[in-house]
Coordinates of C-alpha atoms and ligand atoms in Angstrom, one line a residue:
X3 CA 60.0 -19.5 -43.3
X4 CA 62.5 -19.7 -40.8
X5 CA 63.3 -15.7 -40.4
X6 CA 59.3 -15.7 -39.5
X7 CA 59.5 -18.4 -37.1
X8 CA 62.8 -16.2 -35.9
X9 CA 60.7 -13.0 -36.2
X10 CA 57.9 -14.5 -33.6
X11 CA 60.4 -15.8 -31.2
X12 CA 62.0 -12.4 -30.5
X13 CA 58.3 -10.7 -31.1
X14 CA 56.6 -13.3 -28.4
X15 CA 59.8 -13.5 -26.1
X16 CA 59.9 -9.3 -26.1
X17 CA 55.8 -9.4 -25.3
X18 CA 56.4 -12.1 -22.6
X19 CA 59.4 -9.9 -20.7
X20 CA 56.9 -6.2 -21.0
X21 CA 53.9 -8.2 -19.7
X22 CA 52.8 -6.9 -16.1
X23 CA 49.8 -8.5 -15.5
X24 CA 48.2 -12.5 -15.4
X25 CA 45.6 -11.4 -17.9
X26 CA 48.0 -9.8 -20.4
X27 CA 50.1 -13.1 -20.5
X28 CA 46.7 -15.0 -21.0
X29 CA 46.3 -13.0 -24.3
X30 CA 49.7 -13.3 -25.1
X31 CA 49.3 -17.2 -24.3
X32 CA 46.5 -17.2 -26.9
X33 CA 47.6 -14.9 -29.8
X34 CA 50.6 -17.3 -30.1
X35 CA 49.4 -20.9 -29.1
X36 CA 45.5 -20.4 -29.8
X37 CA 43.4 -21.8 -32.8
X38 CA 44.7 -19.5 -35.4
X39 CA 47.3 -17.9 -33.5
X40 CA 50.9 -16.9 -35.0
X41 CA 51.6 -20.7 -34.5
X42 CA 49.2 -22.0 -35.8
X43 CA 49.1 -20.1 -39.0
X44 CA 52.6 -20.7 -39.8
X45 CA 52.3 -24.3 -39.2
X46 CA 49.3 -24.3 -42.0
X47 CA 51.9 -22.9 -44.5
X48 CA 54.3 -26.2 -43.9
X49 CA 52.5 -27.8 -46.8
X50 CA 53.9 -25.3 -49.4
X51 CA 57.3 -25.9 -47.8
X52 CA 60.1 -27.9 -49.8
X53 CA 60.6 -31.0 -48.4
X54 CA 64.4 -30.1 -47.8
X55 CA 63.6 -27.2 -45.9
X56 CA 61.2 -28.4 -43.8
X57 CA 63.6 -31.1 -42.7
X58 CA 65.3 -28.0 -40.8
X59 CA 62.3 -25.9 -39.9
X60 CA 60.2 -28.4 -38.9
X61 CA 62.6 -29.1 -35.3
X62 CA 62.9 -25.0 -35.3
X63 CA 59.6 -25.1 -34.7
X64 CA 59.4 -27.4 -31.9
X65 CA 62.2 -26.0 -30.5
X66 CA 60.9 -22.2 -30.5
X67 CA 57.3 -23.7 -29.8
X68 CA 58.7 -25.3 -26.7
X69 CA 61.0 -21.9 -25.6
X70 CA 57.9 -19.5 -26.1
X71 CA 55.7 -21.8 -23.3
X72 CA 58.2 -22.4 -21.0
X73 CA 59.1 -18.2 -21.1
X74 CA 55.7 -17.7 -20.6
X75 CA 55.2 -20.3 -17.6
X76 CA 58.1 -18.5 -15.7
X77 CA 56.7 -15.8 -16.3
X78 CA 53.3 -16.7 -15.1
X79 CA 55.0 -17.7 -11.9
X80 CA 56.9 -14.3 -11.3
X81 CA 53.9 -12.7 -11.9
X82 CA 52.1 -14.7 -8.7
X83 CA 54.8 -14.6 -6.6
X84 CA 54.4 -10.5 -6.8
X85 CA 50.8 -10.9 -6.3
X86 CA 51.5 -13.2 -3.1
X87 CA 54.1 -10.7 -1.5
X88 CA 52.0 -8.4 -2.1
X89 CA 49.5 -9.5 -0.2
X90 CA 51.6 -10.6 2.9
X91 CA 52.6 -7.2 2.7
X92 CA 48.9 -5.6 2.7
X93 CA 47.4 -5.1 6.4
X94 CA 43.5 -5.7 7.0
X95 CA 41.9 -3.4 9.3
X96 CA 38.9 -4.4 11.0
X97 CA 35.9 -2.1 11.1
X98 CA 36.1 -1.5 14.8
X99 CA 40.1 -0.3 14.8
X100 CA 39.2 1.9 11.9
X101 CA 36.1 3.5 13.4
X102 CA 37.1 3.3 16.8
X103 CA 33.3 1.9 18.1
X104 CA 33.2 -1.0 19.9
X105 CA 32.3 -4.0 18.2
X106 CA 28.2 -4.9 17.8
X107 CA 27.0 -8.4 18.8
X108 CA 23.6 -9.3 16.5
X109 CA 21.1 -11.3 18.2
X110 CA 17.6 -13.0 16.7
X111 CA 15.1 -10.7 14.7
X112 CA 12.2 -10.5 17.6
X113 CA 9.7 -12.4 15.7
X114 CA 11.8 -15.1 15.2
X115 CA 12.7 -15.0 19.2
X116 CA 8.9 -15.4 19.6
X117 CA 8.6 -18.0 17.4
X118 CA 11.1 -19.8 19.8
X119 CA 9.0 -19.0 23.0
X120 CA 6.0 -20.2 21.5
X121 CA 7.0 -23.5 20.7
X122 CA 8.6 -24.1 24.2
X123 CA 5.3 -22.8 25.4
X124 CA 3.7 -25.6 23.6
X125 CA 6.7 -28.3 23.8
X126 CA 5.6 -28.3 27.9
X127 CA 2.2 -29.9 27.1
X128 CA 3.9 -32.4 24.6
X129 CA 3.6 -30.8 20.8
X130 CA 6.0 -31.6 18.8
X131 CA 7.1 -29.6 15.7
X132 CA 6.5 -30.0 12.5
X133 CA 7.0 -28.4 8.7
X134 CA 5.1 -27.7 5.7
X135 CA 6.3 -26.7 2.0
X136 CA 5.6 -22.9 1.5
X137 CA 4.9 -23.8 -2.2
X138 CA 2.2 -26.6 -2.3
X139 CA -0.9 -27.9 -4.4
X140 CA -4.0 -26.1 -4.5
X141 CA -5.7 -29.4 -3.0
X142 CA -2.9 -29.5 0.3
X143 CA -3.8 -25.4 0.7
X144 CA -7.7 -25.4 0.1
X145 CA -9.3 -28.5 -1.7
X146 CA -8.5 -31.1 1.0
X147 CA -10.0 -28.1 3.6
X148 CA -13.2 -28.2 2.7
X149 CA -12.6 -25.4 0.2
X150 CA -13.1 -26.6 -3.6
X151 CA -12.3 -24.8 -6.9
X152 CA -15.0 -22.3 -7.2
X153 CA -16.4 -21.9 -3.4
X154 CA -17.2 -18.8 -2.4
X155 CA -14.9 -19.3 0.7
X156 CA -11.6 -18.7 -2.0
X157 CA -12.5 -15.1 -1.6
X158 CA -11.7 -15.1 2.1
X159 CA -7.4 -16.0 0.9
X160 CA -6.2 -13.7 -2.1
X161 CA -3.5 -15.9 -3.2
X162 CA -0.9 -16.2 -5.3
X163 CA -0.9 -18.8 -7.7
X164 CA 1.7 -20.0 -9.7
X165 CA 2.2 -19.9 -13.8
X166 CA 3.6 -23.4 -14.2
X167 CA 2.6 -23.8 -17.9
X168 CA 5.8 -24.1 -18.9
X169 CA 7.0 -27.0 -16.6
X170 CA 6.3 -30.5 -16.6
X171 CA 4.7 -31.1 -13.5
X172 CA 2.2 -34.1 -12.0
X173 CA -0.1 -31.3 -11.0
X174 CA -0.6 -27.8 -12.8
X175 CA -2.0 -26.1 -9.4
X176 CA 0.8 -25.1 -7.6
X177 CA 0.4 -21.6 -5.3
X178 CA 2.0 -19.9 -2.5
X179 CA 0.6 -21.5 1.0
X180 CA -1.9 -18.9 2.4
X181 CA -1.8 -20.2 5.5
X182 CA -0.4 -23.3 7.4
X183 CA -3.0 -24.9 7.6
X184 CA -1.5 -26.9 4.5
X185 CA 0.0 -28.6 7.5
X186 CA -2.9 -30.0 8.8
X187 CA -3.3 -33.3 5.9
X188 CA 0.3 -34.2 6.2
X189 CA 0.2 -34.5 10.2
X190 CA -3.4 -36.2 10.1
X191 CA -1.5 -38.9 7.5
X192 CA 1.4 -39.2 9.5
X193 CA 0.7 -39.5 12.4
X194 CA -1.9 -41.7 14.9
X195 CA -3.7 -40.4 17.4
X196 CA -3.1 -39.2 20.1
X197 CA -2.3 -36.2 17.9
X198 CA -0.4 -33.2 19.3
X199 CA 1.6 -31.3 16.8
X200 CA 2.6 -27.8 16.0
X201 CA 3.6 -25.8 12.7
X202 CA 4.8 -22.4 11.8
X203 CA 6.2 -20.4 8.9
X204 CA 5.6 -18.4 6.4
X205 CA 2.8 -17.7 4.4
X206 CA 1.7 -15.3 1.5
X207 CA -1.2 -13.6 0.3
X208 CA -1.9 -10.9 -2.4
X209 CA -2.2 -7.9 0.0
X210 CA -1.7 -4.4 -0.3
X211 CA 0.9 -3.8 2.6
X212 CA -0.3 -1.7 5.4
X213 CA 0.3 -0.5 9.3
X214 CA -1.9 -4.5 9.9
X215 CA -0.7 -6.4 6.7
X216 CA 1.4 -7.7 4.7
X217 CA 1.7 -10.3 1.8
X218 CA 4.3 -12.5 3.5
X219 CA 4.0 -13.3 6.8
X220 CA 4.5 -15.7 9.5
X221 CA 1.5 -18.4 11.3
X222 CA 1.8 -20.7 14.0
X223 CA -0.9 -23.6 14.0
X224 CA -1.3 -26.5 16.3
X225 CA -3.4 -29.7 15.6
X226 CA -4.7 -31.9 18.6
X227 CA -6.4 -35.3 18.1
X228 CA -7.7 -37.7 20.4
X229 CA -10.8 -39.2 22.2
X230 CA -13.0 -36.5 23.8
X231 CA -11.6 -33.7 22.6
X232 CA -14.0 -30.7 22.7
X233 CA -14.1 -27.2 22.8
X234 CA -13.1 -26.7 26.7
X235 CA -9.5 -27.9 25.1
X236 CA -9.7 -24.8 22.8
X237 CA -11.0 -22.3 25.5
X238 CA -8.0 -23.9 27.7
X239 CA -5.1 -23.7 25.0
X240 CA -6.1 -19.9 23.9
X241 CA -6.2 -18.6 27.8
X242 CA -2.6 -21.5 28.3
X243 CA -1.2 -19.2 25.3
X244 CA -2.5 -15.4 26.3
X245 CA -1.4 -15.7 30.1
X246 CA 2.3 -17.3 29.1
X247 CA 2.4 -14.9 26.4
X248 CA 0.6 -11.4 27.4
X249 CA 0.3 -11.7 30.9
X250 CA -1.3 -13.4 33.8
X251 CA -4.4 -11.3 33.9
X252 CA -5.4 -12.0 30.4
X253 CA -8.9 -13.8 29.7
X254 CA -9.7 -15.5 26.3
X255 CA -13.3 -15.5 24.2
X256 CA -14.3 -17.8 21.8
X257 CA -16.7 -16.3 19.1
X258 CA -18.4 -17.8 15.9
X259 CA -16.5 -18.1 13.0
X260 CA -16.8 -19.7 9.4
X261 CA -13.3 -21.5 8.4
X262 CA -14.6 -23.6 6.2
X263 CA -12.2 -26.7 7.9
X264 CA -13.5 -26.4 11.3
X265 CA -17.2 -27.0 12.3
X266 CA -17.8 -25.4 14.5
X267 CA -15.5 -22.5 14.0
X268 CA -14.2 -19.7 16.1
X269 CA -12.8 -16.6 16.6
X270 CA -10.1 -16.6 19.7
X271 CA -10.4 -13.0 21.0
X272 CA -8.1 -11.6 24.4
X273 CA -8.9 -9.0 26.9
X274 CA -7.4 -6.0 25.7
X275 CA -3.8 -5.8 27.7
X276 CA -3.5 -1.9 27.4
X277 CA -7.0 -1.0 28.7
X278 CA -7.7 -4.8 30.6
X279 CA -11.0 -4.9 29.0
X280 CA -12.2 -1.6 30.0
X281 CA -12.0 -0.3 26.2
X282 CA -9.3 1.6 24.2
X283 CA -8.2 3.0 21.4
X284 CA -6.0 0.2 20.3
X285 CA -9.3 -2.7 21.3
X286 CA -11.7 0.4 19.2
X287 CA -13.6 0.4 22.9
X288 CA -14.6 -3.2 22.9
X289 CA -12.2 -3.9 25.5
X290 CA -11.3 -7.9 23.3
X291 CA -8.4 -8.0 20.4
X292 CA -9.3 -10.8 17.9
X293 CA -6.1 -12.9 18.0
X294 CA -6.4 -16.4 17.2
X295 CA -8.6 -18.6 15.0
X296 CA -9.7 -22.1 15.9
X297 CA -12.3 -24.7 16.0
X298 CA -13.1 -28.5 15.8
X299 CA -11.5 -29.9 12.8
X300 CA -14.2 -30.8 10.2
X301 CA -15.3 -35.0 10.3
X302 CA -14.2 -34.7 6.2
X303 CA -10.9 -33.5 7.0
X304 CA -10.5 -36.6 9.5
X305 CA -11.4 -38.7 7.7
X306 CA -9.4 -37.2 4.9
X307 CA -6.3 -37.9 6.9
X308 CA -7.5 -41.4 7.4
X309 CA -8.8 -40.8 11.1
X310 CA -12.3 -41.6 12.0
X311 CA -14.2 -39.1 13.3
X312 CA -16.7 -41.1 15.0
X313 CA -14.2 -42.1 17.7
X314 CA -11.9 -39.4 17.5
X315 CA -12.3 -35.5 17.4
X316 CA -9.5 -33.0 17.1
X317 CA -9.0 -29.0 17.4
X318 CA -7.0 -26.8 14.9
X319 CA -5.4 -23.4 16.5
X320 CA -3.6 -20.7 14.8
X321 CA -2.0 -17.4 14.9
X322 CA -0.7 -14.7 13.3
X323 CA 2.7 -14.3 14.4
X324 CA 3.6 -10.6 13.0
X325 CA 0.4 -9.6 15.1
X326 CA 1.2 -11.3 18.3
X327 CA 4.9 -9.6 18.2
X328 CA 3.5 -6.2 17.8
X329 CA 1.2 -6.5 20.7
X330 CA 3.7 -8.3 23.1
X331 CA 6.6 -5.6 22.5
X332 CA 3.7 -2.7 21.5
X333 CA 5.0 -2.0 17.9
X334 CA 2.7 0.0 15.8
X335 CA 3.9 -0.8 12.1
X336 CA 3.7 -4.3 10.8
X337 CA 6.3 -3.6 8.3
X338 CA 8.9 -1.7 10.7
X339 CA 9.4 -6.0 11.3
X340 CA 10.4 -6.6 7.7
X341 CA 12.4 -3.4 7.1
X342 CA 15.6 -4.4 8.0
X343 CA 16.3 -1.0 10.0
X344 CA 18.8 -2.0 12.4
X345 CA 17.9 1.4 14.9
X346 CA 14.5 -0.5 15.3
X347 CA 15.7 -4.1 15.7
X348 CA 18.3 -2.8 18.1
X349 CA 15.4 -2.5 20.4
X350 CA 14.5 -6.4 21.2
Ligands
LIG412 ZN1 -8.2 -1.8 25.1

């Protein structure tokens, strides 16, 4: 017994000297001290030891037990202090001394920089921001719109919905918002009119990705409440927002349109900005670019968010953000905005 507890000193201590590396003395570290390492197997046998012997091994043991993990510690610590001088020693080059170019400054992607003039734009005639989750209940995105389970009006938002089946949730109907409008029943609960409050984000629908779409893109949407309001204060905000935005000369046109929230709806369109209304290529010869949708906000939604529309009307507005970037800076591709190519963002 003792020549093999004399037989793992010299073995371990011979290991511990040879080791170059922190990981190797882990192993080592293990194979000797571990569950069922040379240690511990030995100690096992101590129960077929006489007792006489064992009166002399058993302190061996400690003793060589206790010489092993120290050898290893100061080891462990020669090992680190190479790995520290090391380091003082290694120089780090930045990329600009190696490459000789002159150092880069980023700046905001361009459609978030319009994000940012939009809401000043607004923040002048006293909105105030506000947020909406980008996952949410099917009754925040469409039920609570006007737009129940089964209406024909679903078809008008491919969405993506979302397999909750294996999570304990209070509701089942969970999706992707389509559109911020999600917004609309948390600022008519929260807040007391006079109303003015604006939203924008991202939002997601099942598209195939074109030059004009894409499945994840950004709205802006601003909800007004208070008494009189009418649709003047929609032809006012849309012409406010295309002048600021596209230029002083720019006239807005409210059309029909069914949104299923709004009654009566519309359709925000812009004199064409290339062509200034005489007809185009990019306006297809009409000499308007639909940009906007609107309207009056529905009595049901009102009084959804506990407002009553016999005394009070309001007026939702909203944009596509992607859209309005590619007009304001003439971009042709909706996805050059998304694809991260740093010769293209260079440009704003
Ligand atoms: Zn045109």
């Amino acid at each position: 017994m003792e020549e093999k507890l004399k037989k793992i000193q010299q073995d371990f201590l011979n290991k511990t000297k040879d080791t170059k590396t922190l990981a190797q003395l882990d192993e080592l570290f293990i194979a000797l001290f571990g569950k069922n390492g040379q240690l511990d197997e030995l100690s096992k046998q101590f129960k077929d030891v006489p007792k006489d012997e064992l009166k002399k091994v058993g302190p061996l043991f400690n003793q060589i037990k206790q010489q092993l993990e120290i050898s290893i510690n100061e080891k462990r610590g020669t090992i680190r202090k190479q790995i520290y001088q090391s380091l003082q020693n290694e120089k780090f080059e930045i990329p600009s001394e190696r490459t000789g170019r002159k150092e880069k400054k980023g700046h905001l992607h361009p459609v978030t920089q319009f994000e940012e003039d939009i809401v000043k734009l607004f923040e002048k005639l006293g909105f105030v921001q506000t947020d909406a989750p980008q996952i949410d209940t099917d009754y925040n995105n469409f039920e609570v719109l006007n737009i129940p389970e089964n209406h024909p009006a679903r078809d008008l938002w491919d969405t993506f919905y979302i397999d909750t089946t294996n999570y304990k949730l209070q509701t089942n109907k969970l999706l992707l918002r389509t559109h911020t409008s999600n917004a609309q029943i948390r600022i008519l609960k929260n807040n007391k009119p006079p109303i003015r409050v604006m939203t924008l984000g991202r939002c997601f629908r099942y598209e195939n990705a074109d030059a004009r779409h894409e499945h994840t893109f950004e709205q802006f949407e601003i909800v007004y409440v208070d008494k009189d309001v009418s649709m003047t204060h929609l032809q006012y905000l849309s012409e406010y927002f295309f002048k600021s935005i596209l230029g002083k000369g720019i006239q807005a046109r409210l059309r029909p349109k069914y949104y299923p929230f709004v009654e009566p709806g519309v359709g925000v369109d812009a004199s064409c900005a290339f062509c200034k209304g005489k007809g185009c290529k990019v306006c297809a010869g009409t000499g308007w670019l639909e940009l906007a949708g609107a309207g009056m906000i529905h009595p049901g939604v009102l009084t959804r968010g506990g407002i009553d529309p016999d005394q009070y009307s309001g007026i939702a507005w909203g944009v596509g953000i992607e859209r309005m970037t590619m007009l304001k800076y003439g971009i042709e591709d909706l996805r050059s905005l998304k694809s991260g190519d740093l010769k293209f963002l260079g440009r704003f």
